[in-house]
Coordinates of C-alpha atoms in Angstrom, one line a residue:
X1027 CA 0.0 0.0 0.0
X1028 CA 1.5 3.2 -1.2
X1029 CA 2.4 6.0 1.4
X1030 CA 1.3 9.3 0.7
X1031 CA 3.3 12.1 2.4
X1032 CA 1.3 14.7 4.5
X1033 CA 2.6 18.4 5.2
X1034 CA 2.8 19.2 9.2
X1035 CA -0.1 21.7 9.0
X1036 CA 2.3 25.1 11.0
X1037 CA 1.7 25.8 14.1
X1038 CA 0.2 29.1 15.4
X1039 CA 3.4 30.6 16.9
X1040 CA 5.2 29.8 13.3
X1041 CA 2.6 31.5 11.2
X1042 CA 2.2 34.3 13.3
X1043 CA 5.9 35.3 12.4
X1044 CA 5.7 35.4 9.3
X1045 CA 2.4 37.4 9.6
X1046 CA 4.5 39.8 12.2
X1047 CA 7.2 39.9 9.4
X1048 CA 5.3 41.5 6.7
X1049 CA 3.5 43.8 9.2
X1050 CA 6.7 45.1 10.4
X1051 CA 8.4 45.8 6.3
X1052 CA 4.7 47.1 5.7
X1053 CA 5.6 49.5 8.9
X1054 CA 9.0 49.9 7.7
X1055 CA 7.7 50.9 4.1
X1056 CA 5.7 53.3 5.6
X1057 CA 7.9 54.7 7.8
X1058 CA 10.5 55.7 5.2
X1059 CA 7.9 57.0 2.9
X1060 CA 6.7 59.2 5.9
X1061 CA 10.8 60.2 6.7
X1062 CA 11.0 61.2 2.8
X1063 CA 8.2 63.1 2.6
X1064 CA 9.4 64.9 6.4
X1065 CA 12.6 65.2 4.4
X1066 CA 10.7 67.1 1.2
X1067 CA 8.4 69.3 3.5
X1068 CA 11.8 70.5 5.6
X1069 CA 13.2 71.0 2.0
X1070 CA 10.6 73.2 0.7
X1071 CA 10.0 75.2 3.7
X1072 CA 14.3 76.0 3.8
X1073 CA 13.2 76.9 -0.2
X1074 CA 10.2 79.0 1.2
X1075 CA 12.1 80.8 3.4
X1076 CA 15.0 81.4 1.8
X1077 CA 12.1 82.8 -1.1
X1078 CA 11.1 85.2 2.0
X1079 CA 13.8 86.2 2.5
X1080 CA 14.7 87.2 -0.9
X1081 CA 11.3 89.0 -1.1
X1082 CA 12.2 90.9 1.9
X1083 CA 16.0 91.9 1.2
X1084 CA 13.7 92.8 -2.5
X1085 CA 11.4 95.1 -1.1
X1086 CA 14.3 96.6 1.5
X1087 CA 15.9 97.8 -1.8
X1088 CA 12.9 99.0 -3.4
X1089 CA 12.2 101.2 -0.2
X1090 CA 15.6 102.0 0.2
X1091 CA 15.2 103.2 -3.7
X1092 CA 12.0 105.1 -2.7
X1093 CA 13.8 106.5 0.2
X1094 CA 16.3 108.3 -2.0
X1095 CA 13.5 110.2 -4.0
X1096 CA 12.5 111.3 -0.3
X1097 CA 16.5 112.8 0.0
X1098 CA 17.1 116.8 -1.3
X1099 CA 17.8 116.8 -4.8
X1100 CA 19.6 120.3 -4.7
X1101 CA 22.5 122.3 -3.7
X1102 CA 22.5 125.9 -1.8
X1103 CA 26.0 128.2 -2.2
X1104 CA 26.7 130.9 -0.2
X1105 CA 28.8 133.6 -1.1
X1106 CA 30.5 136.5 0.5
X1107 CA 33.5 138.3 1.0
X1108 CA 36.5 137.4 3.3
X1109 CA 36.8 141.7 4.1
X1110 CA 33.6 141.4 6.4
X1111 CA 36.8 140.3 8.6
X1112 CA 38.6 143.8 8.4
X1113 CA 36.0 145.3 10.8
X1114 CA 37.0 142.7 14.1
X1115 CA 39.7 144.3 15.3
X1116 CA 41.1 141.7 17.4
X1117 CA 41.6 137.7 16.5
X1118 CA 38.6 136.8 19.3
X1119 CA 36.4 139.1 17.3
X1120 CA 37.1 137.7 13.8
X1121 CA 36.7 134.4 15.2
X1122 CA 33.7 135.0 16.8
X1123 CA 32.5 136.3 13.4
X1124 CA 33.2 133.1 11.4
X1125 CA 31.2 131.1 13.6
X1126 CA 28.6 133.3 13.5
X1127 CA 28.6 132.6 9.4
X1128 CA 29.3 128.7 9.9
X1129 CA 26.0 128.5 12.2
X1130 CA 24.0 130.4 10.2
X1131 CA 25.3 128.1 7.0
X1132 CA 24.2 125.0 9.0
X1133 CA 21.2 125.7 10.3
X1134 CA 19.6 126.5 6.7
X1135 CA 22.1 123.4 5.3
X1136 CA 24.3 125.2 3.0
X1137 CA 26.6 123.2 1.1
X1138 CA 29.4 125.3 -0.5
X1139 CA 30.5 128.5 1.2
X1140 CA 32.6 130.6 -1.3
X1141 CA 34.6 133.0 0.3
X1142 CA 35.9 135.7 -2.4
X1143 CA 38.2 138.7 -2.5
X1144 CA 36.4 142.1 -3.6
X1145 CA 39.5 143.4 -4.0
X1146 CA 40.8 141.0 -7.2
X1147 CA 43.8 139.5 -5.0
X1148 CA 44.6 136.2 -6.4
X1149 CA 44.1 133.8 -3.5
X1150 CA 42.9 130.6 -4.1
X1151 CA 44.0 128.4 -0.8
X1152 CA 44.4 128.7 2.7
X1153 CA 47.9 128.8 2.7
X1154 CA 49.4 131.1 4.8
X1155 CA 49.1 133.7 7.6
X1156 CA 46.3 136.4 8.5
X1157 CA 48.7 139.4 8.8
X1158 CA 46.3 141.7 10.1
X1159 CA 42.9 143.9 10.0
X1160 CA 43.3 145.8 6.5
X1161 CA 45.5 143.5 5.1
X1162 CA 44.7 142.6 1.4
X1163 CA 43.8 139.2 1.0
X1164 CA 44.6 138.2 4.2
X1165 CA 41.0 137.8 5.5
X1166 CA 39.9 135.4 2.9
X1167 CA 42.7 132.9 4.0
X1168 CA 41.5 133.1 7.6
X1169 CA 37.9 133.2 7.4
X1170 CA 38.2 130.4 5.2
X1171 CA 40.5 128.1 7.2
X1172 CA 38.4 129.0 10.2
X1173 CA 34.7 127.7 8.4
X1174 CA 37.0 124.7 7.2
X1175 CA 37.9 123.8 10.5
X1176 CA 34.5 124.4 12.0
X1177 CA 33.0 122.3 9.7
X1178 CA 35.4 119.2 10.3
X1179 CA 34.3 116.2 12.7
X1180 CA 35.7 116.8 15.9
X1181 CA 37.9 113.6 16.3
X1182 CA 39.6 114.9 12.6
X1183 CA 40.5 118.5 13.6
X1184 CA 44.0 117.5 14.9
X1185 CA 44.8 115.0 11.6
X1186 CA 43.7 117.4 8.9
X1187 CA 44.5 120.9 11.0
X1188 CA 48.2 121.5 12.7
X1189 CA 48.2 124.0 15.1
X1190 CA 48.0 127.2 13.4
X1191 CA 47.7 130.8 14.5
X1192 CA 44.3 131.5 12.9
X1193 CA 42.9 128.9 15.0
X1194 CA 44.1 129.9 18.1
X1195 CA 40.9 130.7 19.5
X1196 CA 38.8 128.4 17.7
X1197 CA 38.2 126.0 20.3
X1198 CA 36.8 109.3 20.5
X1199 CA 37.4 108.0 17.4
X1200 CA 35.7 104.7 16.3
X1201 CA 37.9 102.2 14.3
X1202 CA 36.2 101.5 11.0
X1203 CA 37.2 98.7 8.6
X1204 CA 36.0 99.9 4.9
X1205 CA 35.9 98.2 1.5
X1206 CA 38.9 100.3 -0.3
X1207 CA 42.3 100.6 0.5
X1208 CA 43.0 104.7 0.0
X1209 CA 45.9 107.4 1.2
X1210 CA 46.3 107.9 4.7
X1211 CA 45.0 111.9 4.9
X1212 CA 42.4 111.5 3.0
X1213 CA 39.2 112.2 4.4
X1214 CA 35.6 110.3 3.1
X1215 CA 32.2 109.4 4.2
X1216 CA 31.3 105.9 5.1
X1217 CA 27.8 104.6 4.9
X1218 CA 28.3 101.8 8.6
X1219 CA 26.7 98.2 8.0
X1220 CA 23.3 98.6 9.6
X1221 CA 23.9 94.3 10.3
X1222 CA 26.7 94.3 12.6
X1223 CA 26.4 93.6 16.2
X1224 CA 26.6 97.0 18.3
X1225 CA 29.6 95.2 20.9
X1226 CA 31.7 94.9 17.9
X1227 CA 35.3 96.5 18.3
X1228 CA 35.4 97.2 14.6
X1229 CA 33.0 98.5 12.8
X1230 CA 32.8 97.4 8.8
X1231 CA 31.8 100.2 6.0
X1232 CA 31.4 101.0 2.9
X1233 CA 33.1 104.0 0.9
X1234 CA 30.2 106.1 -0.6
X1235 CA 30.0 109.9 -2.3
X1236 CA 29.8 112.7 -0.1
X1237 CA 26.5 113.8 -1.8
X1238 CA 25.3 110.6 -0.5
X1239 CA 23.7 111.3 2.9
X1240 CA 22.2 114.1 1.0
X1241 CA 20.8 112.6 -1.8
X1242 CA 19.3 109.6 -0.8
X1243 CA 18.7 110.1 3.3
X1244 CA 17.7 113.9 3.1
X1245 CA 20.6 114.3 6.0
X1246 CA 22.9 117.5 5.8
X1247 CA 26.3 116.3 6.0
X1248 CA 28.0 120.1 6.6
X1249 CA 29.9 122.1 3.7
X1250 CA 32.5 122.5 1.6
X1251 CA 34.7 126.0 1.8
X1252 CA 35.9 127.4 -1.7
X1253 CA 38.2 130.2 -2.2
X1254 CA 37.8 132.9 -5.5
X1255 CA 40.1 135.2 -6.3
X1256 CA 37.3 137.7 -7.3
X1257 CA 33.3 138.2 -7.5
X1258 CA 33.6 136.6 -11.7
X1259 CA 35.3 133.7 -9.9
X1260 CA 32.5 132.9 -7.9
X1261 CA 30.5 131.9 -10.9
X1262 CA 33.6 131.1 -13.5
X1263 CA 34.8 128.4 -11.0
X1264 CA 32.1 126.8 -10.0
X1265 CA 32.1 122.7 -9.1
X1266 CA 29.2 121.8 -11.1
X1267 CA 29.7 121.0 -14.5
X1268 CA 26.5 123.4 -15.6
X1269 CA 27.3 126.0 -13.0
X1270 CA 25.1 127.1 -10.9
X1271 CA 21.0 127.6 -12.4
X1272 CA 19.6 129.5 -10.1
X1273 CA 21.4 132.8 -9.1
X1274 CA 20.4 135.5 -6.2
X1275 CA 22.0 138.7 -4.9
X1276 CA 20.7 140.5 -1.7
X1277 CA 21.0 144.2 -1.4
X1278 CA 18.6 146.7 0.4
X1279 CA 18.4 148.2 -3.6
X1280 CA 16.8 145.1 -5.1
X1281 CA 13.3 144.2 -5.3
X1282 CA 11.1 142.7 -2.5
X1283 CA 12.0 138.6 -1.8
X1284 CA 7.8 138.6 -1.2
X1285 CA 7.7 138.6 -5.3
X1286 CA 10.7 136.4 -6.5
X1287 CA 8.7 133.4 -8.2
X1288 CA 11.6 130.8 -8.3
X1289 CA 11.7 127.9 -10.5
X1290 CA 13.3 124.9 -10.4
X1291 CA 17.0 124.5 -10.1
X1292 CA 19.7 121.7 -9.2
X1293 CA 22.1 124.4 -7.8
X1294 CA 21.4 127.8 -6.0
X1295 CA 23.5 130.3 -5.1
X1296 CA 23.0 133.1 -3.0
X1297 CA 25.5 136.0 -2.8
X1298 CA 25.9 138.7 -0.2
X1299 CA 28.2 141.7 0.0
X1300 CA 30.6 143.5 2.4
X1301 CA 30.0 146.7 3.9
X1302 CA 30.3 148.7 0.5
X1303 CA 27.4 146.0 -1.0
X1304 CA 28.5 144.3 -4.0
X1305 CA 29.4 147.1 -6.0
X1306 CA 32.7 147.1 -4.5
X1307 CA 33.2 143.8 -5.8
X1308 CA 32.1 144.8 -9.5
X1309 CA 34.2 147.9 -9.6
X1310 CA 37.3 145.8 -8.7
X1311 CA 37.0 143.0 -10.9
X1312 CA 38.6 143.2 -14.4
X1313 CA 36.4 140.9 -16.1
X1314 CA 33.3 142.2 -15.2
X1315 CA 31.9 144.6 -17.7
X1316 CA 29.4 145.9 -15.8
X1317 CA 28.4 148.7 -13.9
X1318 CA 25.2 147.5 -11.9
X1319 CA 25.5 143.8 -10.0
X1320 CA 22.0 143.3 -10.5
X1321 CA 22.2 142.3 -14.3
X1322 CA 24.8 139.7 -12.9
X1323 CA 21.7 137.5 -11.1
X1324 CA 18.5 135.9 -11.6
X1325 CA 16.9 137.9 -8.8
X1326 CA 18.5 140.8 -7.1
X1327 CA 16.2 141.0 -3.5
X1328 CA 16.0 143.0 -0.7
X1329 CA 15.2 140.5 2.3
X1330 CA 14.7 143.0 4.9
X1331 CA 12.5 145.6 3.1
X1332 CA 12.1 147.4 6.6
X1333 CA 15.2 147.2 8.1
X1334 CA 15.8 150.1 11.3
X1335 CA 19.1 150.3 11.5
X1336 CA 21.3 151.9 8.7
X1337 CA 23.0 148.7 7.7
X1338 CA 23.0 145.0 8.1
X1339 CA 26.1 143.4 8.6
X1340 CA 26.6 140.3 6.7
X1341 CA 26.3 137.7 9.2
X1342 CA 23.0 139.2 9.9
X1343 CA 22.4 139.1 6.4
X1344 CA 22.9 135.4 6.0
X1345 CA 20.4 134.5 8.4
X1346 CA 17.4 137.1 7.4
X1347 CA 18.2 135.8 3.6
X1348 CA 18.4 132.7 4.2
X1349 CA 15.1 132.8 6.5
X1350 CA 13.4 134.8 3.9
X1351 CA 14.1 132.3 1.0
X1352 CA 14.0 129.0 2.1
X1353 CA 10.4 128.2 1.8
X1354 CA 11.1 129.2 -1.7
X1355 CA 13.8 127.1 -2.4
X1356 CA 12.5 124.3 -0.8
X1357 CA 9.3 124.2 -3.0
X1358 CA 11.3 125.4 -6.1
X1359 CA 14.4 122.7 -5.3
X1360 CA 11.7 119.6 -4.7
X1361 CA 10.1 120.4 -8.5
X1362 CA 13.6 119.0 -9.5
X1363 CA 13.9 115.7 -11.1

């Protein structure tokens, strides 16, 4: 009688491995598929940030861009002559009388003092000593070289001005890394890194134009002195490469400031006179052809229609001008594109 061969039916323990087995690489399947899709979300959301990010850093630059049409598109110049010194008669007074000009200048944010020579001496830097009241020339060095130093930071005075004896009676640096290796002397503006931590020692900048702080913050960032060897050298020598576009002369025999109607300019210049008015300065210069000084101007005002006293001296002239005009050039200076 043939044997037949039976199979050993498994036991419950056996079959419940291999049942436990494809449970656990089901688990295992799922698991990984869960890690990889963890991995992708972590992925995208370093991609969506990072997208943010650029989206912020993008509409930083665009304000930063909409900032600068919110900065002062224009210049203001002022003009006047280094004799206004000749009436101090001691090197206190004629001190004194600079400062007056250079606070007066900042306070209505002049940019370019031009200090000239009515008499037609040819001095064009501050070289030099003041040699004394009535000295030709002489005053324009030292009121110059006096609103120079005035004007510099305080923590540059010593590096850019050795003792001298116009400064007699004139009255912490931070360690900044910039982005340009230039002389040693020379003095620039540095826009800071707004990113750096405040406890750093060194503080990282970047070398930007001086018209910077102007142009794209609004900020006034002081003035520049220039020297001209007569009243045609104010306007002959100008810095800008159109010269200046908008040109006014004050003297109590032009026409009321009340009905100048100024347009729009890039650069302004205002000019005052000494204590003979500018037609001392026209009669001594040699390439003026002229005999009146208001044909040389735009608009030739009186600031100070009313004025009690006799005369105005010119540092009291700066400020009524300047007072008197600058809602003017303000509204004329903004039209500019």
């Amino acid at each position: 009688m043939a044997e037949h061969s039976r199979k050993r039916p498994c036991g419950p323990g056996e079959h419940g491995q291999r049942v436990e087995w494809r449970k656990w690489k089901q688990q295992k399947k799922e698991e990984k598929k869960k890690w990889k899709d963890l991995k992708m979300m972590k992925k995208l959301e370093r991609q969506r940030a990072q997208e943010e990010q650029a989206k912020r850093q993008e509409e930083e630059e665009e304000a930063a861009a909409q900032r600068t049409d919110q900065g002062r598109p224009y210049t203001l110049s002022v003009a006047l002559p280094g004799s206004i010194l000749d009436n101090a008669q001691s090197p206190e007074l004629r001190t004194y009388l600079a400062g007056q000009i250079a606070r007066a200048c900042t306070i209505f944010c002049v940019d370019e003092i031009v200090v000239f020579d009515e008499e037609g001496q040819d001095t064009k830097t501050v070289e030099g000593e003041f040699k004394g009241v009535g000295k030709k020339g002489q005053a324009c060095v030292q009121l110059a070289r006096i609103l120079q130093y005035l004007e510099c930071p305080q923590y540059l005075r010593k590096a850019f001005f050795p003792k001298h004896q116009d400064l007699q009676f004139a009255a912490s640096l931070q360690e900044v890394k910039i982005d340009k290796k230039l002389e040693p002397g020379l003095r620039v503006t540095v826009r800071l890194n707004q990113k750096q931590l405040s406890e750093c020692k060194t503080y990282k900048g970047t070398v930007v134009s001086s018209q910077d702080p102007r142009t794209k913050a609004g900020l006034y960032w002081g003035y520049t002195v220039r020297l001209a060897s007569c009243l045609s050298a104010v306007f002959a020598e100008a810095p800008f490469q159109n010269g200046y576009d908008l040109t006014i002369g004050t003297s109590e025999r032009g026409s009321s400031v009340a009905s100048a109607q100024l347009p729009s300019f890039r650069h302004a210049l205002v000019l005052f006179g000494g204590l003979q008015g500018l037609e001392a300065g026209v009669d001594a210069d040699p390439n003026l052809e002229v005999s009146e000084p208001s044909v040389l101007f735009d608009f030739y005002v009186n600031t100070c229609p009313s004025q009690g006293s006799r005369t105005i001296r010119t540092e009291e002239a700066i400020l009524i001008s300047l007072a008197a005009l600058q809602p003017g050039l303000i509204q004329a200076g903004s039209r500019t594109t």
